[in-house]
PDB file of C-alpha atoms and ligand atoms in Angstrom:
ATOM      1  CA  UNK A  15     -44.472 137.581  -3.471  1.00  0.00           C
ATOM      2  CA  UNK A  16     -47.092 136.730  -0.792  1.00  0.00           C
ATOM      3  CA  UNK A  17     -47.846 139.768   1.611  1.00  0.00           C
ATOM      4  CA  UNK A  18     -47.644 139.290   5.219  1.00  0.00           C
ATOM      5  CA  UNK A  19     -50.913 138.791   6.754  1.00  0.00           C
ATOM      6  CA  UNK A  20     -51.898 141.287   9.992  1.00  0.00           C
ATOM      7  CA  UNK A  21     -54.823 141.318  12.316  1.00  0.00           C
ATOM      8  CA  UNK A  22     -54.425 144.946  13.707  1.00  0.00           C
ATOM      9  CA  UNK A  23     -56.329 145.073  16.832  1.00  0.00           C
ATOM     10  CA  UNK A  24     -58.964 147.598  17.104  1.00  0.00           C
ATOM     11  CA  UNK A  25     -59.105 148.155  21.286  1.00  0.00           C
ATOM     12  CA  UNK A  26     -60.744 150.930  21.887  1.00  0.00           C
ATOM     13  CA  UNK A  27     -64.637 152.179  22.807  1.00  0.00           C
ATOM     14  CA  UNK A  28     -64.169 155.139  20.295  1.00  0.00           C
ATOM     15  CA  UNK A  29     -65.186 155.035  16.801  1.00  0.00           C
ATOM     16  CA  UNK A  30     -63.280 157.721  15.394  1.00  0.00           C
ATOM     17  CA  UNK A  31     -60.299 156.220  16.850  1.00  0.00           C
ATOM     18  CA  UNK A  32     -60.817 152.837  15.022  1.00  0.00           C
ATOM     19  CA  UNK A  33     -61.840 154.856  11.966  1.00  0.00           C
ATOM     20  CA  UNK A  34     -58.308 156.770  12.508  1.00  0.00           C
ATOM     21  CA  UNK A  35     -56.814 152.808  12.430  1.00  0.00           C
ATOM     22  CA  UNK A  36     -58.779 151.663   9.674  1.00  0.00           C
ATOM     23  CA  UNK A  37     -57.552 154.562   7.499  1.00  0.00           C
ATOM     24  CA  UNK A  38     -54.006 155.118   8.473  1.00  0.00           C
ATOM     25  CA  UNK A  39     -53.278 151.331   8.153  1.00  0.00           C
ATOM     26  CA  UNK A  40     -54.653 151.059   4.488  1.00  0.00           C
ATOM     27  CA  UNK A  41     -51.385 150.070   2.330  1.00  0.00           C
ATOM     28  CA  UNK A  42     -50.245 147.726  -0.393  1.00  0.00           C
ATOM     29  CA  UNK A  43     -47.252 145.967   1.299  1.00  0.00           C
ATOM     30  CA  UNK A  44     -49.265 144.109   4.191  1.00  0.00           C
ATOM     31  CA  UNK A  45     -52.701 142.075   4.248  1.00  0.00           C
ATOM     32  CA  UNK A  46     -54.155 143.363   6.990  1.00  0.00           C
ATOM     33  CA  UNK A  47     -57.193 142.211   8.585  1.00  0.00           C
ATOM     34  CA  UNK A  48     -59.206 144.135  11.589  1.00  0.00           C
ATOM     35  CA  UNK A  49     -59.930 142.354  15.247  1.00  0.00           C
ATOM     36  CA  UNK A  50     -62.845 143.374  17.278  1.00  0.00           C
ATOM     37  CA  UNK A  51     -61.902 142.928  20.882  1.00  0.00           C
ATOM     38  CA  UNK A  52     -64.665 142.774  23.825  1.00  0.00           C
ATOM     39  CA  UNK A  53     -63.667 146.496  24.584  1.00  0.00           C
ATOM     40  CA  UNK A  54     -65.141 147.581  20.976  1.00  0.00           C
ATOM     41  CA  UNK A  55     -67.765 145.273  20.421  1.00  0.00           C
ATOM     42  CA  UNK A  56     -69.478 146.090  23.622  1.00  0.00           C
ATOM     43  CA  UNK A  57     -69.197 149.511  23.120  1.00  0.00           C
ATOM     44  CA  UNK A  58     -72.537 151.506  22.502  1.00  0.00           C
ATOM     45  CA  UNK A  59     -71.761 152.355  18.762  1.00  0.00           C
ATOM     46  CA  UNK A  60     -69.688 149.593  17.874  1.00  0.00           C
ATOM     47  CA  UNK A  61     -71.858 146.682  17.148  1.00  0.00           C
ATOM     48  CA  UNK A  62     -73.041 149.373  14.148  1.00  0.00           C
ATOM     49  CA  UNK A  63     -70.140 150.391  12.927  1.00  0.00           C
ATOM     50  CA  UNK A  64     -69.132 146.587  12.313  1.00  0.00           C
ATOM     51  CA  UNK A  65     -72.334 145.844  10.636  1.00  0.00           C
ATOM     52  CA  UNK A  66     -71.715 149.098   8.262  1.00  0.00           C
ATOM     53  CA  UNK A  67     -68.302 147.971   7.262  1.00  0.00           C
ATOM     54  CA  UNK A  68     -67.491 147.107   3.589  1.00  0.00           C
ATOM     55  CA  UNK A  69     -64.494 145.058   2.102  1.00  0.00           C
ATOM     56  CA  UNK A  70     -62.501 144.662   5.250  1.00  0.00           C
ATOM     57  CA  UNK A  71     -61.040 141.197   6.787  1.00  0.00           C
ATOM     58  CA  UNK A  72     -63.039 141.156  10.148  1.00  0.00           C
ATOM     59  CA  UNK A  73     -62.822 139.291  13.555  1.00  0.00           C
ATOM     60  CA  UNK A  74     -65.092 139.299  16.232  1.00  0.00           C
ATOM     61  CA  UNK A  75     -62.706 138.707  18.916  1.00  0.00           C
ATOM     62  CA  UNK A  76     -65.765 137.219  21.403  1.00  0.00           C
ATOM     63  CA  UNK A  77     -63.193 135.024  22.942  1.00  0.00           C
ATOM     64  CA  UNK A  78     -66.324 132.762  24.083  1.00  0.00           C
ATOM     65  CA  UNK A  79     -65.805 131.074  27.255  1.00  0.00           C
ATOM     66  CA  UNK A  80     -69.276 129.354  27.905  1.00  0.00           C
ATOM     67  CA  UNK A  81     -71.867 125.768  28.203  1.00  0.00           C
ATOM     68  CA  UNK A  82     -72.176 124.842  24.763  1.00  0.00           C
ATOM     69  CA  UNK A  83     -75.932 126.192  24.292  1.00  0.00           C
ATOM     70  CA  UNK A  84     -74.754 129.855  24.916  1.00  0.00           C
ATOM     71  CA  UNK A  85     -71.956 129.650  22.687  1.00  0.00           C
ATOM     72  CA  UNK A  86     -73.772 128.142  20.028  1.00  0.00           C
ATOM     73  CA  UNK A  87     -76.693 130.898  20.341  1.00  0.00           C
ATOM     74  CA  UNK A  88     -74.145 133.720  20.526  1.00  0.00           C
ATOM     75  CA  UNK A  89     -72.348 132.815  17.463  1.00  0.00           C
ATOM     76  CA  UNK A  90     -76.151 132.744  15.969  1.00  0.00           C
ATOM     77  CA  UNK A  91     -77.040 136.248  17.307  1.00  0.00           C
ATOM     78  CA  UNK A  92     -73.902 137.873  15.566  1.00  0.00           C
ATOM     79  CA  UNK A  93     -74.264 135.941  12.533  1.00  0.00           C
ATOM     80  CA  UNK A  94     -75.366 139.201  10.515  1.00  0.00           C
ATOM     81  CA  UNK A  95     -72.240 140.833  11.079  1.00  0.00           C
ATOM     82  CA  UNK A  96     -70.809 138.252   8.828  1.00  0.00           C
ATOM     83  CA  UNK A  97     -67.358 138.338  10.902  1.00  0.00           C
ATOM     84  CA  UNK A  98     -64.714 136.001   8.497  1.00  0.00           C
ATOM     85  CA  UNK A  99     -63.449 134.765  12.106  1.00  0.00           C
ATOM     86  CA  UNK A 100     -64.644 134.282  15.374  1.00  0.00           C
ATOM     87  CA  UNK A 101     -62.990 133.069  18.436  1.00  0.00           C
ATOM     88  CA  UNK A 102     -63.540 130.456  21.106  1.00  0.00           C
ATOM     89  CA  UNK A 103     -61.449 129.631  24.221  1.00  0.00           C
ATOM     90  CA  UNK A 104     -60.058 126.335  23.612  1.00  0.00           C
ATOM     91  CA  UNK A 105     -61.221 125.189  27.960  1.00  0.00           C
ATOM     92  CA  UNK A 106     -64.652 125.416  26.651  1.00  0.00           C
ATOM     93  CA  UNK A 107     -64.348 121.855  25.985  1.00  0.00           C
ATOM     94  CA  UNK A 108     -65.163 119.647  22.864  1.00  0.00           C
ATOM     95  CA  UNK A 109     -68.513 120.194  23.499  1.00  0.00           C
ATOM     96  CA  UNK A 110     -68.503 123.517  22.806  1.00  0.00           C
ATOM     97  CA  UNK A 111     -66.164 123.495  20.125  1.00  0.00           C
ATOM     98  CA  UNK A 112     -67.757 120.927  17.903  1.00  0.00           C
ATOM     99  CA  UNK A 113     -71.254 122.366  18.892  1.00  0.00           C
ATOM    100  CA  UNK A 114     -69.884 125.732  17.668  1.00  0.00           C
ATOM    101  CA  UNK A 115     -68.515 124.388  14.627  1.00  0.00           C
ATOM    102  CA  UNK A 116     -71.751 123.422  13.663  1.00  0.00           C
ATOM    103  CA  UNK A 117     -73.055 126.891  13.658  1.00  0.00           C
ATOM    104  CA  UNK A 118     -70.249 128.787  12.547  1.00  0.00           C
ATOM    105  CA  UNK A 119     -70.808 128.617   8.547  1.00  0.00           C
ATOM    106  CA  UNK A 120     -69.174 130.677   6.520  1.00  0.00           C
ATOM    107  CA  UNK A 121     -67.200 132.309   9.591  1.00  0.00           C
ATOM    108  CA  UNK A 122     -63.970 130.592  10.535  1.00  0.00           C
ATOM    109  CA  UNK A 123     -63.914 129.280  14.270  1.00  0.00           C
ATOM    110  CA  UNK A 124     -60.916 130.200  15.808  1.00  0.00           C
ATOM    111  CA  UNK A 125     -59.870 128.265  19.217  1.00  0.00           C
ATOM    112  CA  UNK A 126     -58.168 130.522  21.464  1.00  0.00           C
ATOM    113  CA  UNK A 127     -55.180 128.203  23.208  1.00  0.00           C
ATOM    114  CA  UNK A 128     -53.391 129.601  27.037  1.00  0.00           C
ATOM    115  CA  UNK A 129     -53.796 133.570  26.560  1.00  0.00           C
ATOM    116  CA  UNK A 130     -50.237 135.201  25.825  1.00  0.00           C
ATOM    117  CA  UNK A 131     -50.451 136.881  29.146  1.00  0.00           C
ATOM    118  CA  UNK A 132     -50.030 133.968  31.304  1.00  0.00           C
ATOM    119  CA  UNK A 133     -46.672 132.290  32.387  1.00  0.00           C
ATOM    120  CA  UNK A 134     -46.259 129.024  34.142  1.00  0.00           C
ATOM    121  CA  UNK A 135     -46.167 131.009  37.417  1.00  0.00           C
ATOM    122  CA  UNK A 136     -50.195 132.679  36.592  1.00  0.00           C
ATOM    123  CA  UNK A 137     -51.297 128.550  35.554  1.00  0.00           C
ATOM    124  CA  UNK A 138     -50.346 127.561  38.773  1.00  0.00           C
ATOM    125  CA  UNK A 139     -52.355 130.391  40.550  1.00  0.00           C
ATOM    126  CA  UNK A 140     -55.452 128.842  38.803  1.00  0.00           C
ATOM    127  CA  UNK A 141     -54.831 125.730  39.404  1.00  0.00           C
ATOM    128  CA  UNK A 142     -53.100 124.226  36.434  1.00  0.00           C
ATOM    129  CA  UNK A 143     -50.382 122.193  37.205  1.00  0.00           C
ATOM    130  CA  UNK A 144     -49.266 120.803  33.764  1.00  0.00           C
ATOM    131  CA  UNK A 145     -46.842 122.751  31.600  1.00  0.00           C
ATOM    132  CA  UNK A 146     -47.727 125.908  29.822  1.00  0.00           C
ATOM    133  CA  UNK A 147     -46.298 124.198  26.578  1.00  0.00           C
ATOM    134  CA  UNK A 148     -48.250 120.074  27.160  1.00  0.00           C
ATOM    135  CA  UNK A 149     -51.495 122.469  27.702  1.00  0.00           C
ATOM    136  CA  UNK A 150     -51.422 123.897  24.514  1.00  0.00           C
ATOM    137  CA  UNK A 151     -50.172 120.844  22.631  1.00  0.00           C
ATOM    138  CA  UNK A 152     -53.739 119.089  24.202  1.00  0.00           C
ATOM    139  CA  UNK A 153     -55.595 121.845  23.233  1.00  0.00           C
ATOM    140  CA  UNK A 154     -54.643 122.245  19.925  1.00  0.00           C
ATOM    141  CA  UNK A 155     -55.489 118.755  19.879  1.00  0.00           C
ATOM    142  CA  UNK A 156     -58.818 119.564  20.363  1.00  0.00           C
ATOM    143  CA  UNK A 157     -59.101 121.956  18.323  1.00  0.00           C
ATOM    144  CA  UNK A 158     -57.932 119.415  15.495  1.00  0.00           C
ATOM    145  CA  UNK A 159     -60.730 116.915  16.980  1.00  0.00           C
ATOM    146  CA  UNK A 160     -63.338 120.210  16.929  1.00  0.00           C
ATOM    147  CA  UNK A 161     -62.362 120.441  13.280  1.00  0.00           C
ATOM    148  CA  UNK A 162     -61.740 124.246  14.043  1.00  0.00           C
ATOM    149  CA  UNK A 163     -60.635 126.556  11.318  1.00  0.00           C
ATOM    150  CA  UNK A 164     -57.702 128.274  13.303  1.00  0.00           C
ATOM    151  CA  UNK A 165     -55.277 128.312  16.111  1.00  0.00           C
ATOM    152  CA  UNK A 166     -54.819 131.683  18.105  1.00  0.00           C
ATOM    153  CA  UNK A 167     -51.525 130.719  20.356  1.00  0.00           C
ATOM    154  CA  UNK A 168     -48.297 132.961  21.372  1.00  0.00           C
ATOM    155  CA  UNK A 169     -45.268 132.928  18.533  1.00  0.00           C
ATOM    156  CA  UNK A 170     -43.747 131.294  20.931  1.00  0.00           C
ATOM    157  CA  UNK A 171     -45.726 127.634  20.738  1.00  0.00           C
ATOM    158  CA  UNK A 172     -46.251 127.669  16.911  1.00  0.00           C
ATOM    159  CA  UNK A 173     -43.774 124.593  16.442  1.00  0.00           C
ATOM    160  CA  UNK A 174     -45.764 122.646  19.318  1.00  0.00           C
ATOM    161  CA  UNK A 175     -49.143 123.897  17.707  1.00  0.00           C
ATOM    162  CA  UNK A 176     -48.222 122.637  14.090  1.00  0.00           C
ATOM    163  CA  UNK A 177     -47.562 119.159  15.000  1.00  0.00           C
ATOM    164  CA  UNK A 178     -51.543 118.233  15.519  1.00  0.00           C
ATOM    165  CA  UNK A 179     -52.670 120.821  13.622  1.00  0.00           C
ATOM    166  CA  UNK A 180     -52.563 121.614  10.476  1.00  0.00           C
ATOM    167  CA  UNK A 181     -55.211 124.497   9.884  1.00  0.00           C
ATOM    168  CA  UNK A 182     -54.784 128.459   9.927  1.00  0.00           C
ATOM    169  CA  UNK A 183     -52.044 129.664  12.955  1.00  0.00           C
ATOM    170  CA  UNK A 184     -52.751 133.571  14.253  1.00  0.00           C
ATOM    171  CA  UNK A 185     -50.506 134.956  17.142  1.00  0.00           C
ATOM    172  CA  UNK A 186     -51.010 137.793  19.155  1.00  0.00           C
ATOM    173  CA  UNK A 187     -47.852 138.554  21.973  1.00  0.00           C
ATOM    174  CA  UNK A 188     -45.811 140.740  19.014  1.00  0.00           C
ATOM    175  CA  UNK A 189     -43.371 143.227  20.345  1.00  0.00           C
ATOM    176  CA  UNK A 190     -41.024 144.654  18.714  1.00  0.00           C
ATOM    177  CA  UNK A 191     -38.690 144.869  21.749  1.00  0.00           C
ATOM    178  CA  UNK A 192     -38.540 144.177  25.734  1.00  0.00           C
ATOM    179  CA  UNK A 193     -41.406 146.659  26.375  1.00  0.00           C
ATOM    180  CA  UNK A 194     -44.404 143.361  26.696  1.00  0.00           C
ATOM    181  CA  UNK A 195     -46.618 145.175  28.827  1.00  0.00           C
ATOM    182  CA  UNK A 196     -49.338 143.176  30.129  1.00  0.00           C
ATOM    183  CA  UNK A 197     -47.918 140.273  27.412  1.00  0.00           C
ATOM    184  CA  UNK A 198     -45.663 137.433  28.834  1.00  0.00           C
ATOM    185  CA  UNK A 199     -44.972 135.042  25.909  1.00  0.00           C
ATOM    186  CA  UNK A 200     -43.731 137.745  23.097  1.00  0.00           C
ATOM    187  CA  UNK A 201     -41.823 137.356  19.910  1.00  0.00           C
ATOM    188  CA  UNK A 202     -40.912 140.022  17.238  1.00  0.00           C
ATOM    189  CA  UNK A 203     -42.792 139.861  14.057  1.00  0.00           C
ATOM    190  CA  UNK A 204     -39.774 138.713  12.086  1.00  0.00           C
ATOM    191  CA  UNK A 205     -39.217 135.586  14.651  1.00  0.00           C
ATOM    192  CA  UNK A 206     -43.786 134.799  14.428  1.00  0.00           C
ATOM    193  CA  UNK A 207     -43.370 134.646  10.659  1.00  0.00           C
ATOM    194  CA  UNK A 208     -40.389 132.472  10.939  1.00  0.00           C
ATOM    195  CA  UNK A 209     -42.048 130.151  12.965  1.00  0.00           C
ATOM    196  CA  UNK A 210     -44.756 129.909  10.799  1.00  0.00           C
ATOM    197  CA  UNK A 211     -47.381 132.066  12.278  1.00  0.00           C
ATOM    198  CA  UNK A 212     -50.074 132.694   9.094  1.00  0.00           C
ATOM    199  CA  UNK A 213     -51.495 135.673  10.726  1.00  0.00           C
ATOM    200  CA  UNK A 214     -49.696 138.122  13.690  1.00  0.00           C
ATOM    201  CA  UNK A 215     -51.818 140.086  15.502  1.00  0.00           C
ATOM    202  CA  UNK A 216     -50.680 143.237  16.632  1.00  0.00           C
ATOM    203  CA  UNK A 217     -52.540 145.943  18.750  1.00  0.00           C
ATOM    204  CA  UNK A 218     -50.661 148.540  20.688  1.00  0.00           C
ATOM    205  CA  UNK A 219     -47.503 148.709  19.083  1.00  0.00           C
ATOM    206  CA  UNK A 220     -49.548 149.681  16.210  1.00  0.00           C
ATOM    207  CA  UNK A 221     -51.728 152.238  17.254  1.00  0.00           C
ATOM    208  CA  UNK A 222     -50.577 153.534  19.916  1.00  0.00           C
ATOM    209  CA  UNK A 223     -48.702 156.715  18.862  1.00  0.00           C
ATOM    210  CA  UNK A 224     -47.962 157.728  15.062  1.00  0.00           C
ATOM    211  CA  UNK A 225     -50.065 154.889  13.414  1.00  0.00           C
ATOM    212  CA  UNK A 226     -48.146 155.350  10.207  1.00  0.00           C
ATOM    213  CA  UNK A 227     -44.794 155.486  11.687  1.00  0.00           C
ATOM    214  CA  UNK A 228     -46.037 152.279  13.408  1.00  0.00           C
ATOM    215  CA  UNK A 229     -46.526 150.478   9.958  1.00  0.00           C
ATOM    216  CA  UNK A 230     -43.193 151.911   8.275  1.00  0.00           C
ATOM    217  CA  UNK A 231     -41.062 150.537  11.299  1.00  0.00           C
ATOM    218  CA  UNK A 232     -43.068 147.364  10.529  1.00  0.00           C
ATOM    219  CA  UNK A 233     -42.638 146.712   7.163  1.00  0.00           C
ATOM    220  CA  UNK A 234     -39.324 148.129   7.453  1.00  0.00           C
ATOM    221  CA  UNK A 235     -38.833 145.232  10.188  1.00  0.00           C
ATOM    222  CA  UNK A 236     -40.080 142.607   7.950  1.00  0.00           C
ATOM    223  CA  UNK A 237     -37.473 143.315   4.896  1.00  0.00           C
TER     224      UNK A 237
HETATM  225  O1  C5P B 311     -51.868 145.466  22.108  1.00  0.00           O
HETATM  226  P1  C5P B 311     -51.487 144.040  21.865  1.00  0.00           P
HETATM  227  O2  C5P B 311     -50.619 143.841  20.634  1.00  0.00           O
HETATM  228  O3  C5P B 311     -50.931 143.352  23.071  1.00  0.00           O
HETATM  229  O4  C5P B 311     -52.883 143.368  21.520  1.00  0.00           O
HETATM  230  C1  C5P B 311     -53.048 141.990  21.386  1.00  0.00           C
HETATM  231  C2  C5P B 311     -54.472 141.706  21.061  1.00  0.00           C
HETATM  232  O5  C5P B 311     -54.648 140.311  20.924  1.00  0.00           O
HETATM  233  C3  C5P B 311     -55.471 142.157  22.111  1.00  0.00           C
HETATM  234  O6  C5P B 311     -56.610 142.626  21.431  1.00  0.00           O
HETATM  235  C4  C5P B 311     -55.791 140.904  22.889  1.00  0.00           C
HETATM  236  O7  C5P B 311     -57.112 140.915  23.370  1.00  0.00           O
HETATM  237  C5  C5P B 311     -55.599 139.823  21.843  1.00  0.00           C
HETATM  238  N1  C5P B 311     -55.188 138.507  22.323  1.00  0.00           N
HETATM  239  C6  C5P B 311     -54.053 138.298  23.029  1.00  0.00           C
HETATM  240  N2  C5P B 311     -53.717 137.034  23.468  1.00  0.00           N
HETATM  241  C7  C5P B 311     -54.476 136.012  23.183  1.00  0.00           C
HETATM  242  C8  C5P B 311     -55.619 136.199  22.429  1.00  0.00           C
HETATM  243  C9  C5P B 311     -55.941 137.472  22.013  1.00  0.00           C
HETATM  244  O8  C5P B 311     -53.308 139.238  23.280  1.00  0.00           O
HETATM  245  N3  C5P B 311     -54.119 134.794  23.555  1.00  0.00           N
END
């Protein structure tokens, strides 16, 4: 049977604590992959400790927001930590997103849709007056034009995602129950998969706490 696929998020500035995630999430009953977020990557050892890593999944969670020049040179300055994915925010426009394209190589560009943190109510504050759901359905639109590699959206818009696009789907906004935090548009894992996420990503309710007890609960989840 195929594994399920999982991005664990590595947020934090301290390397023993992402070494502490690496190891304790090592298992045969999940594909896991590990995400970079801004926290780590900008952290004064991290940048190393990516470049040092062996036989791991990797994404450099850059979430580029930027003219297309500086995205386009930023994806070349980190092209020696040979990151398998690499995200882009979606609003950088076509531009960007074909320009990146063209530099991305071997690295799949991943267009980052509306952020799972955001409800209709926070679009409005910024000035976006369409619908949370049309949004996405344009920008994975784009995306599709861009010829990206992969969709980062919430579980929640998969269906509207997969009409244009047909590509890799990755969701972040995975609880387990009411507890979101800081996330707005959350499914469980179970409910991501069966709307035909490829790839959850899943940070806090990971590794925050007993790591391993973490990953039994979610594999037990998945049965
Ligand atoms: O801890 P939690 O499971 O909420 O972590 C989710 C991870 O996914 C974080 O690293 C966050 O930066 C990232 N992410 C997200 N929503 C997006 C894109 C990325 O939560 N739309």
């Amino acid at each position: 049977m195929k594994k399920n696929k999982i991005f664990v998020a590595c947020d934090s500035k301290n390397i023993q604590k992402v070494k502490e995630i690496i190891q304790k999430t090592q298992n045969s009953k999940l594909k896991i992959g590990y995400k970079f977020g801004l926290e780590f990557l900008n952290s004064k050892n991290g940048r190393k400790f990516i470049s040092k890593l062996k036989n791991k999944i990797t994404f450099g969670d850059y979430k580029l927001a930027d003219i297309p020049n500086t995205c386009v040179s930023t994806i070349k300055a980190v092209r020696d930590l040979k990151f398998n994915y690499l995200t882009i925010h979606i609003s950088s426009g076509l531009n960007a997103l074909k320009a990146a394209k063209k530099v991305s190589g071997k690295t799949k560009l991943i267009g980052v849709t509306i952020l799972t943190s955001l409800d209709n109510k926070s679009l409005k504050e910024i000035g976006f007056n369409k619908d949370l759901n049309n949004i996405v359905l344009e920008q994975a639109k784009l995306a599709n034009k861009a010829k990206l590699d992969a969709i980062v959206c919430s579980p929640k818009e998969v269906n509207i995602v997969k009409k244009v696009f047909k590509k890799e789907i990755i969701t972040p906004g995975i609880r387990f129950n009411s507890n979101a935090g800081d996330q707005k548009r959350t499914l469980t894992p179970k409910q991501a998969y069966k709307n035909g996420s490829d790839w959850l990503v899943i940070g806090r309710p990971i590794t925050e706490g007993n790591i391993k007890n973490n990953l039994r609960n979610l594999i037990n989840h998945l049965k």
